[in-house]
Amino acid sequence: MTMASSNSPIPVDDGFNEYESAAKRQKSTTSKVWDEMTKLEYENKNELKAQCNYCKTIFSAKSSSGTSHLRRHLNSSTQPSLGGVPFIKNYKFDADECRQAVSTFLVCGKHSFRTVEEPGFRHMMRIASPNFKNISRYTAARDVLMYYAKERDRVKEELAKAPGLICLTSDNWNSEHTNDEYICITAHWVDKDWKLQKRIIRFRALFLPYDGLNIADELVLCLSQWGIDKKIFSITLDNASYNDVMLFCVMVLFFQVRCCAHILNLIVKAGLELADDVVRIRRKRFYDVADKSFHLNVTKKLRQDVCVRWNSTYLILESSLYYKDVLDYWGQRDKDYQIIALSNEEWRNVAILCKFLKVFYDVICIFSGSNYPTVNLYFRGVWKVHKLLLDTVKGPHSFLTPMVKQMQEKFNKYWAEYSLILSCAAILDPRYKLNYVQYCFTTIYGIHASDFVETILSNLRLLFDEYVKRFKSTSSSLAGSSNVSDKNPVDSSLDEHNVNSVDFGFGGDFDESDDYKRYLNESSTMSEKSQLDIYLEESALELNSQIDVLDYWSKSSVRYNELSLLARDLLAIPISAVASESAFSMGKKVITPLKSSLKPKTVQAIVCLDDWMRAKGFSTGNYYSRFIVVI
């Protein structure tokens, strides 16, 4: 290293001087007219010209000429808006739009309403828009409520125009700061463009008592207010006892789906209680070493989650395998913390347990999605778990046997019989169809697999027949409401002739034409294959092919116009209540110690608006991109 290089200043982030770089940035010396003018260069550099981007007029652009004449031209001409944003000279201040933008800022950022009264915010608005009048926190709150009412009507219209039925997810949450019990209801449906949509339509504080009857009243009121009480296809709930009471009180005919992610969590937690020795030793060693080694970044949040969340325990085991050398290093050196290095056999057991839990972790991650269809993935995910438990209990790893048997008891409690409605959705996935369902059941039940397959297939046929009847009734009603002038003129003349014709004694007052048409329809129905039969006879796609199942049915809706109606409704069913549970994370940001005095109606407005804004694209990340998932 040379002396010159050693004397060169080294930049230091001291919490003060690093801000100087932005202040010392040189100002631009380029005139703003070049934002709306284009320089034209010629071979002779002394003949610089400027062309207006709007009227295409060419002017001299010599440095000696300056830019005053160009600015005068721009001020005298009328320029259109660029990218939908008007130029400053054509800008017209809109107080309502500006106030709505402030509401969006407060909602999406979870800011306190007091923000609009802060000197910094008011200074920013005064510089950005001098015409903006300062508002109080009370006015800001009223603006948010009015904005919510406006957007609520728009979402209500979207639900009314939904071409298929609507599925729901619901869950409850208790705020630790206000001790209020909130219910969250989320609507899921497939729109006319075959895109999966979801919107939070309820985030409301419940009244005492927090029981099934009260929740049932809230659900019925919500569906009635949104005008969708006749369009509900299914509701996904967790295993809380009050949900059973609620469904009994509602007395509405729709499918109930148990939250699959919640069930899998119960299964794994039941098994990990018996594997606590391996987990506890591994967890303690990981934390002790993490506290002493800068190589690992373990937060307090992760420590707290391990006590109640098994997936955090899995991540701890996975990380311990990744940092095995570091853990062994500290285990051998540090005697003060009584860290004993694990033997090779113990490390092998940790690796086996981690591999075992990974299957559950991956399946739950897929089940918890809300931006892509999950119902068609249910059957394959549950089968993977079922097969894993059967193979492991018979396998050579005896230390896992007690844990797996405990997990099998939980599995049989909830999934001794695979859900019929969710298994039907697997058949409507073009990668699986009936053959894959037969294969899965055969690997588990052997010669008795056909009984399970027939049960699922017969239920799918019954469901399809209902949709065929609905399709025909809708088609006939549309045909009946059409104008009479649309009738074939030849048929009309024949009808007129028949009215005036003489009865030749073929039946008297009895007209067999209607009965004959009915006979022909029944005969053709018996001889022709249904759309479901044709779909099942076609070869399935590659099992692990990455496809968008909604896009497949969108393109197949012309061939399978009746079957696609069933597919649209089935594929909208969420198999987990994570969509509603995720709103509680949002609620924790809205109801904080500094914002615990918000009225429940204001909390609902903020949570719902934030969800609706995300659906429009107001998010820091690409939360609403479509995922293609293979399990």
XYZ file of C-alpha atoms in Angstrom:
631
model
C 0.000 0.000 0.000
C 1.453 3.409 -0.978
C 1.670 6.419 1.281
C -0.769 8.337 -0.892
C -3.398 5.637 -0.609
C -2.911 5.349 3.126
C -3.518 9.075 3.559
C -6.719 9.050 1.510
C -9.810 9.847 3.592
C -11.995 6.932 4.573
C -15.755 7.655 4.549
C -17.294 7.122 7.966
C -21.010 6.831 8.732
C -21.136 8.832 11.937
C -24.853 9.479 11.994
C -24.404 13.084 10.863
C -21.938 13.645 8.016
C -23.396 10.956 5.735
C -26.312 13.288 5.041
C -23.950 15.891 3.553
C -23.551 14.047 0.244
C -27.118 14.824 -0.785
C -26.787 18.478 0.186
C -23.552 18.926 -1.787
C -25.016 17.495 -4.972
C -24.579 20.009 -7.785
C -27.619 21.731 -9.186
C -28.554 21.023 -12.775
C -27.729 23.832 -15.201
C -30.023 22.451 -17.934
C -33.049 24.568 -18.770
C -36.453 22.988 -18.185
C -37.505 23.793 -21.752
C -35.551 20.723 -22.863
C -38.138 18.583 -21.124
C -40.510 19.626 -23.913
C -38.017 20.308 -26.711
C -35.709 17.961 -28.634
C -32.234 18.970 -29.780
C -31.503 18.329 -33.466
C -27.804 17.916 -34.260
C -26.380 18.500 -37.728
C -22.932 17.872 -39.227
C -22.118 21.484 -38.598
C -22.196 21.777 -34.822
C -22.837 25.519 -35.125
C -26.267 24.786 -36.640
C -28.032 23.361 -33.567
C -31.806 23.331 -33.804
C -34.622 22.613 -31.352
C -37.923 20.961 -32.270
C -41.105 21.321 -30.225
C -42.345 17.940 -29.080
C -45.964 18.983 -29.737
C -46.276 21.168 -32.831
C -42.963 19.982 -34.349
C -41.877 23.583 -35.076
C -38.087 23.962 -35.435
C -36.185 26.817 -33.778
C -32.584 27.899 -33.488
C -30.797 26.370 -30.522
C -27.449 28.177 -30.604
C -25.996 28.863 -27.203
C -25.851 32.528 -28.110
C -29.594 32.585 -28.733
C -30.488 31.410 -25.239
C -33.776 29.681 -24.460
C -36.121 32.618 -23.910
C -37.697 32.291 -27.356
C -38.273 28.586 -26.743
C -39.953 29.281 -23.409
C -42.208 31.926 -24.997
C -43.292 29.392 -27.614
C -44.149 26.784 -25.001
C -46.116 29.318 -22.952
C -48.085 30.495 -25.961
C -49.018 27.009 -27.212
C -51.494 24.537 -25.729
C -49.831 21.254 -24.867
C -51.671 18.040 -24.099
C -51.160 16.175 -20.856
C -48.274 13.749 -20.651
C -49.071 10.304 -19.213
C -52.412 11.552 -17.909
C -50.754 14.221 -15.706
C -51.372 17.817 -16.831
C -48.492 20.278 -17.162
C -48.161 22.909 -14.485
C -49.538 25.689 -16.657
C -52.649 23.584 -17.432
C -52.962 22.165 -13.936
C -56.221 22.755 -12.120
C -56.264 22.134 -8.373
C -58.892 19.642 -7.238
C -59.426 19.782 -3.481
C -61.461 16.558 -3.394
C -58.821 14.557 -5.267
C -56.103 15.926 -3.013
C -58.045 15.038 0.146
C -58.666 11.529 -1.212
C -54.937 11.154 -1.873
C -54.261 12.124 1.749
C -56.758 9.462 2.872
C -54.970 6.864 0.750
C -51.655 7.914 2.300
C -53.032 7.548 5.835
C -54.712 4.188 5.185
C -51.969 2.433 3.222
C -49.263 3.664 5.590
C -51.271 2.942 8.770
C -50.507 6.513 9.858
C -52.270 8.206 12.734
C -54.839 10.838 11.854
C -52.727 13.268 13.880
C -50.199 13.117 11.037
C -52.160 15.769 9.114
C -51.648 18.188 12.007
C -47.886 17.714 12.209
C -45.835 20.740 11.079
C -43.701 18.622 8.759
C -46.721 17.228 6.896
C -48.326 20.655 6.528
C -45.057 22.146 5.287
C -44.767 19.361 2.689
C -48.325 19.938 1.459
C -47.819 23.711 1.353
C -44.765 23.272 -0.875
C -46.340 20.546 -3.055
C -49.701 22.275 -3.458
C -50.041 25.842 -2.154
C -53.818 25.710 -2.692
C -54.249 22.820 -0.264
C -56.012 23.872 2.924
C -54.868 22.270 6.142
C -57.287 19.808 7.710
C -57.654 18.544 11.264
C -57.428 14.942 12.398
C -61.219 14.882 12.777
C -61.675 15.951 9.163
C -59.136 13.341 8.057
C -61.091 10.645 9.908
C -64.342 11.758 8.243
C -62.647 11.713 4.842
C -61.516 8.110 5.390
C -65.033 7.059 6.342
C -66.493 8.741 3.244
C -63.794 7.172 1.086
C -64.665 3.762 2.581
C -68.353 4.243 1.777
C -67.521 5.148 -1.818
C -65.222 2.156 -2.328
C -67.673 -0.150 -0.539
C -70.307 0.589 -3.168
C -67.788 -0.217 -5.901
C -66.851 -3.555 -4.275
C -70.534 -4.347 -3.764
C -71.079 -3.834 -7.478
C -68.177 -6.196 -8.235
C -69.754 -8.881 -6.061
C -73.126 -8.398 -7.742
C -71.522 -8.843 -11.167
C -69.603 -11.966 -10.163
C -70.524 -14.589 -12.793
C -70.314 -17.494 -10.341
C -70.911 -18.160 -6.682
C -68.909 -16.587 -3.847
C -66.850 -18.382 -1.204
C -66.094 -17.044 2.264
C -63.375 -17.319 4.878
C -63.942 -16.146 8.433
C -61.975 -15.946 11.653
C -61.970 -14.043 14.952
C -59.272 -11.916 16.573
C -58.905 -10.251 19.956
C -57.085 -6.925 20.190
C -54.663 -6.900 23.126
C -54.862 -3.101 23.397
C -58.661 -2.679 23.469
C -59.720 -6.246 24.373
C -62.319 -6.059 21.591
C -63.199 -9.226 19.681
C -63.215 -8.679 15.909
C -64.641 -10.895 13.186
C -63.080 -10.840 9.735
C -65.028 -12.100 6.711
C -63.356 -12.314 3.306
C -65.114 -12.975 -0.013
C -63.441 -15.044 -2.753
C -64.677 -15.447 -6.305
C -63.547 -15.915 -9.920
C -64.400 -12.908 -12.073
C -65.501 -12.777 -15.705
C -61.869 -12.806 -16.850
C -61.208 -15.999 -14.849
C -59.029 -14.199 -12.314
C -59.243 -15.123 -8.632
C -60.397 -12.176 -6.528
C -60.632 -11.643 -2.777
C -61.922 -8.737 -0.725
C -62.357 -8.216 3.002
C -66.016 -7.310 3.448
C -66.203 -7.327 7.259
C -63.806 -6.400 10.038
C -66.159 -5.556 12.815
C -66.066 -5.614 16.599
C -68.481 -8.133 18.104
C -70.813 -7.517 21.001
C -70.798 -9.664 24.103
C -71.162 -12.594 24.434
C -68.639 -13.897 21.892
C -70.519 -17.111 21.125
C -71.736 -18.951 18.042
C -75.187 -17.348 18.098
C -73.779 -13.831 18.084
C -71.340 -14.690 15.305
C -74.174 -16.245 13.272
C -76.179 -13.021 13.559
C -73.161 -11.033 12.401
C -72.599 -13.326 9.409
C -76.235 -13.200 8.288
C -76.292 -9.409 8.666
C -73.098 -9.062 6.645
C -74.349 -11.218 3.760
C -77.648 -9.360 3.698
C -76.026 -5.926 3.683
C -73.725 -6.879 0.830
C -76.594 -8.518 -1.093
C -74.826 -11.867 -1.519
C -76.876 -14.072 0.822
C -78.165 -16.034 -2.216
C -74.749 -16.419 -3.866
C -72.691 -18.204 -1.199
C -71.092 -21.521 -2.199
C -68.831 -22.362 0.755
C -67.326 -21.008 3.964
C -63.881 -21.922 5.327
C -63.481 -21.917 9.126
C -61.095 -23.209 11.749
C -62.000 -25.909 14.278
C -63.264 -23.637 17.052
C -66.408 -24.990 18.710
C -68.323 -21.726 18.303
C -68.084 -22.133 14.513
C -70.102 -25.354 14.704
C -72.789 -23.530 16.702
C -72.694 -20.654 14.246
C -73.273 -22.886 11.222
C -76.115 -24.678 12.988
C -77.803 -21.341 13.727
C -77.333 -19.917 10.232
C -79.226 -22.825 8.615
C -77.938 -21.898 5.151
C -77.176 -24.535 2.561
C -73.520 -24.103 1.617
C -70.413 -26.226 1.948
C -68.341 -25.995 5.110
C -64.574 -26.372 4.698
C -62.280 -26.922 7.650
C -59.112 -24.830 7.500
C -56.521 -27.341 6.251
C -53.553 -25.288 7.440
C -55.012 -25.203 10.951
C -55.543 -28.994 10.928
C -51.982 -29.639 9.780
C -50.694 -27.367 12.545
C -52.622 -29.397 15.124
C -51.262 -32.666 13.708
C -47.634 -31.538 13.819
C -47.854 -29.898 17.252
C -49.338 -33.102 18.671
C -46.361 -35.063 17.371
C -43.678 -32.588 18.428
C -44.787 -32.859 22.040
C -43.329 -36.391 22.031
C -40.192 -35.318 20.188
C -39.453 -32.601 22.699
C -36.097 -34.023 23.812
C -34.475 -33.652 20.397
C -36.172 -30.317 19.750
C -35.415 -28.841 23.168
C -31.710 -29.684 23.077
C -31.376 -28.385 19.544
C -33.290 -25.184 20.335
C -31.224 -24.405 23.448
C -27.912 -24.994 21.708
C -28.952 -22.896 18.731
C -29.938 -19.929 20.904
C -26.894 -20.139 23.137
C -24.546 -20.202 20.187
C -26.523 -17.548 18.305
C -26.159 -15.208 21.273
C -22.381 -15.614 21.161
C -21.778 -15.788 17.415
C -22.260 -12.890 15.019
C -22.718 -15.407 12.186
C -26.339 -16.078 13.162
C -29.155 -13.569 13.299
C -31.873 -14.804 15.680
C -34.491 -12.285 16.746
C -36.589 -12.135 19.881
C -39.649 -12.653 17.701
C -38.317 -16.036 16.614
C -37.689 -17.015 20.247
C -41.290 -16.220 21.128
C -42.720 -17.970 18.071
C -40.952 -21.264 18.841
C -43.086 -21.692 21.947
C -46.325 -21.677 19.975
C -45.447 -22.138 16.273
C -44.010 -25.464 15.143
C -42.873 -23.986 11.826
C -40.418 -21.789 13.737
C -39.105 -24.946 15.386
C -38.623 -26.466 11.937
C -36.724 -23.378 10.781
C -34.507 -23.624 13.883
C -33.673 -27.256 13.049
C -32.996 -26.398 9.427
C -30.731 -23.506 10.425
C -28.851 -25.655 12.944
C -28.028 -28.112 10.159
C -26.837 -25.266 7.964
C -24.605 -23.911 10.737
C -23.535 -27.326 12.021
C -19.825 -26.502 11.957
C -20.348 -23.255 13.879
C -22.473 -24.993 16.489
C -19.920 -27.756 16.972
C -17.134 -25.194 17.222
C -18.799 -23.310 20.047
C -20.010 -26.540 21.619
C -16.435 -27.731 21.993
C -14.929 -24.404 23.113
C -17.488 -22.878 25.457
C -17.747 -24.722 28.779
C -19.375 -21.848 30.664
C -22.702 -22.382 28.886
C -22.514 -26.142 29.314
C -22.904 -26.698 25.613
C -22.210 -30.314 24.757
C -21.410 -31.120 21.146
C -23.871 -33.531 19.587
C -22.672 -36.869 18.403
C -22.887 -37.918 14.766
C -25.921 -40.083 15.565
C -27.697 -37.123 17.173
C -26.954 -34.972 14.141
C -28.366 -37.739 11.943
C -31.597 -37.769 13.970
C -31.896 -34.000 13.623
C -31.471 -34.283 9.856
C -34.129 -37.029 9.651
C -36.581 -35.030 11.767
C -35.953 -31.924 9.671
C -36.592 -33.838 6.445
C -39.791 -35.265 7.946
C -41.119 -31.854 8.984
C -40.229 -30.263 5.657
C -43.103 -32.090 3.950
C -45.600 -30.536 6.379
C -43.969 -27.129 6.073
C -44.123 -27.127 2.262
C -47.733 -28.357 2.155
C -48.896 -25.723 4.653
C -47.157 -22.973 2.692
C -49.037 -24.037 -0.441
C -52.362 -24.434 1.374
C -51.999 -20.937 2.856
C -51.995 -19.156 -0.510
C -54.819 -16.766 -1.311
C -53.767 -15.382 -4.701
C -54.073 -18.659 -6.589
C -56.540 -21.586 -6.433
C -55.733 -24.012 -3.631
C -58.726 -26.350 -3.627
C -57.343 -28.365 -6.556
C -54.096 -28.846 -4.583
C -55.853 -30.187 -1.471
C -56.005 -33.839 -2.466
C -52.366 -34.150 -3.475
C -51.163 -32.297 -0.366
C -53.205 -34.406 2.073
C -52.190 -37.594 0.282
C -48.499 -36.662 0.617
C -48.939 -36.201 4.367
C -50.963 -39.419 4.713
C -48.381 -41.425 2.747
C -45.525 -39.919 4.760
C -47.092 -40.946 8.068
C -47.731 -44.502 6.858
C -44.225 -44.934 5.469
C -42.489 -43.397 8.489
C -44.259 -45.513 11.093
C -43.111 -48.612 9.207
C -39.631 -47.237 8.556
C -36.307 -47.883 10.286
C -36.240 -44.674 12.338
C -37.617 -45.946 15.621
C -37.133 -42.653 17.482
C -39.873 -41.126 15.288
C -42.417 -43.931 15.838
C -44.137 -42.580 19.008
C -44.390 -39.122 17.476
C -45.793 -40.369 14.170
C -48.401 -42.563 15.869
C -49.622 -39.528 17.797
C -49.835 -37.602 14.541
C -51.734 -40.441 12.879
C -54.413 -40.274 15.567
C -54.900 -36.578 14.885
C -54.876 -37.161 11.123
C -57.580 -39.842 11.347
C -59.664 -37.611 13.584
C -59.958 -34.931 10.907
C -59.181 -36.690 7.626
C -60.108 -40.340 8.078
C -62.272 -39.681 5.034
C -60.978 -37.239 2.469
C -63.276 -34.265 1.920
C -65.579 -35.149 -0.977
C -66.083 -31.628 -2.280
C -62.360 -30.828 -2.158
C -61.430 -34.140 -3.759
C -63.835 -33.406 -6.610
C -61.817 -30.270 -7.332
C -58.689 -32.386 -7.831
C -60.418 -34.258 -10.667
C -61.108 -30.922 -12.363
C -57.385 -30.171 -12.417
C -56.258 -31.291 -15.924
C -52.960 -32.587 -14.460
C -54.685 -35.029 -12.102
C -58.141 -36.043 -13.299
C -59.470 -39.442 -12.212
C -56.368 -41.539 -12.819
C -54.243 -39.664 -10.296
C -56.956 -39.964 -7.644
C -57.124 -43.708 -8.307
C -53.338 -43.987 -8.039
C -53.205 -42.160 -4.686
C -55.960 -44.225 -3.120
C -54.399 -47.437 -4.422
C -51.069 -46.655 -2.710
C -52.906 -46.329 0.606
C -55.929 -48.640 0.506
C -54.886 -51.236 -2.071
C -57.785 -53.306 -3.420
C -60.315 -51.165 -1.503
C -59.304 -48.010 -3.386
C -62.148 -48.365 -5.902
C -64.745 -47.775 -3.175
C -63.251 -44.368 -2.350
C -62.893 -43.426 -6.015
C -66.498 -44.348 -6.805
C -67.763 -42.269 -3.889
C -65.907 -39.177 -5.096
C -66.884 -39.699 -8.725
C -70.569 -40.246 -7.927
C -70.649 -37.048 -5.875
C -68.966 -35.159 -8.696
C -71.592 -36.444 -11.139
C -74.426 -35.387 -8.836
C -72.899 -31.941 -8.493
C -72.402 -31.672 -12.255
C -76.019 -32.694 -12.923
C -77.194 -29.841 -10.705
C -75.137 -27.392 -12.733
C -76.472 -28.804 -15.994
C -80.049 -28.224 -14.761
C -79.158 -24.676 -13.728
C -77.502 -24.005 -17.093
C -80.518 -25.273 -19.034
C -82.985 -23.336 -16.907
C -80.951 -20.165 -17.408
C -80.741 -20.774 -21.149
C -84.481 -21.442 -21.435
C -85.360 -18.313 -19.474
C -83.149 -16.229 -21.744
C -84.731 -17.818 -24.804
C -88.218 -17.194 -23.456
C -87.518 -13.531 -22.819
C -86.298 -12.937 -26.378
C -88.450 -10.995 -28.838
C -91.141 -12.882 -30.762
C -89.936 -11.283 -33.988
C -86.830 -13.449 -33.733
C -88.900 -16.493 -34.707
C -88.279 -18.001 -38.108
C -90.760 -16.442 -40.584
C -91.358 -19.834 -42.185
C -92.346 -21.291 -38.828
C -94.608 -18.302 -38.214
C -96.444 -18.797 -41.468
C -96.873 -22.482 -40.698
C -98.304 -21.650 -37.312
C -100.780 -19.259 -38.851
C -101.739 -21.892 -41.378
C -102.239 -24.452 -38.613
C -104.579 -22.142 -36.774
C -106.865 -21.891 -39.778
C -106.472 -25.503 -40.877
C -109.092 -28.217 -40.578
C -108.736 -30.877 -37.874
C -108.158 -34.195 -39.626
C -108.862 -36.192 -36.494
C -105.219 -36.875 -35.386
C -105.836 -36.741 -31.667
C -108.472 -34.106 -31.392
C -107.541 -31.632 -28.632
C -104.421 -33.629 -27.712
C -101.181 -32.243 -29.217
C -98.311 -34.709 -28.953
C -95.627 -32.354 -30.339
C -94.429 -31.202 -26.928
C -94.320 -34.734 -25.621
C -92.437 -35.835 -28.745
C -89.811 -33.096 -28.275
C -89.352 -34.179 -24.672
C -88.856 -37.771 -25.852
C -86.210 -36.713 -28.364
C -84.348 -34.708 -25.728
C -84.340 -37.645 -23.305
C -83.186 -40.032 -26.013
C -80.356 -37.768 -27.111
C -79.316 -37.263 -23.501
C -79.121 -41.003 -22.913
C -77.117 -41.627 -26.085
C -74.725 -38.656 -25.908
C -71.823 -38.434 -23.482
C -71.829 -35.665 -20.964
C -69.156 -32.986 -20.894
C -67.795 -34.550 -17.713
C -67.380 -37.928 -19.439
C -65.625 -36.345 -22.414
C -63.317 -34.387 -20.105
C -62.386 -37.497 -18.120
C -61.679 -39.505 -21.285
C -59.160 -36.968 -22.522
C -55.583 -37.640 -21.475
C -54.295 -35.657 -18.517
C -51.501 -33.107 -18.755
C -48.029 -33.753 -17.387
C -48.306 -34.263 -13.625
C -45.721 -31.634 -12.658
C -46.463 -29.200 -15.473
C -46.728 -25.592 -14.351
C -50.094 -24.361 -15.514
C -52.640 -21.807 -14.446
C -55.703 -23.959 -13.855
C -58.031 -20.949 -14.160
C -56.503 -20.071 -17.513
C -57.068 -23.667 -18.646
C -60.777 -23.509 -17.837
C -61.068 -20.054 -19.352
C -59.865 -21.457 -22.675
C -61.956 -24.630 -22.262
C -65.202 -22.836 -21.376
C -66.349 -22.933 -25.005
C -66.036 -26.731 -25.235
C -67.198 -27.398 -21.667
C -69.676 -24.573 -21.141
C -71.583 -26.494 -18.454
C -68.606 -28.136 -16.736
C -66.710 -24.830 -16.663
C -69.465 -23.334 -14.490
C -68.830 -26.013 -11.884
C -65.056 -25.565 -12.213
C -65.378 -21.801 -11.696
C -67.198 -22.211 -8.383
C -65.097 -25.103 -7.093
C -61.772 -23.410 -7.847
C -62.821 -20.343 -5.855
C -62.937 -22.340 -2.591
C -60.024 -21.440 -0.275
C -58.874 -24.413 1.800
C -57.405 -22.264 4.569
C -58.585 -19.222 6.513
C -55.224 -17.492 6.126
C -56.792 -14.768 3.979
C -58.847 -13.635 6.975
C -56.093 -14.325 9.500
C -53.660 -12.111 7.572
C -56.000 -9.195 8.203
C -55.224 -9.524 11.908
C -51.601 -8.630 11.231
C -52.943 -5.522 9.576
C -55.242 -4.922 12.554
C -52.255 -4.979 14.920
C -50.751 -2.097 12.945
C -54.016 -0.154 13.017
C -54.811 -0.685 16.710
C -51.648 0.253 18.607
C -51.056 1.758 22.056
C -51.013 5.188 20.380
C -54.156 4.468 18.317
C -56.215 2.403 20.752
C -59.021 5.004 20.931
C -60.139 4.446 17.333
C -63.801 3.606 17.008
C -64.559 0.094 15.705
C -66.215 1.509 12.576
C -63.049 3.471 11.811
C -60.928 0.347 12.282
C -63.137 -1.531 9.820
C -62.889 1.311 7.294
C -59.076 1.369 7.498
C -58.601 -2.416 7.300
C -61.056 -2.866 4.419
C -59.740 0.140 2.492
C -56.171 -1.079 2.848
C -57.165 -4.473 1.453
C -59.073 -2.889 -1.431
C -56.172 -0.556 -2.217
C -53.813 -3.529 -2.357
C -56.149 -5.122 -4.894
C -55.705 -1.948 -6.975
C -51.933 -2.181 -6.713
C -51.252 0.156 -3.772
C -48.592 -2.001 -2.127
C -44.861 -1.922 -1.535
C -44.430 -5.378 -2.992
C -46.051 -7.404 -5.718
C -48.542 -9.093 -3.377
C -51.091 -9.850 -6.072
C -48.948 -11.555 -8.677
C -50.298 -14.909 -9.788
C -48.336 -17.952 -8.673
C -48.121 -21.241 -10.489
C -47.669 -23.888 -7.829
C -46.728 -27.548 -8.110
C -46.681 -29.836 -5.065
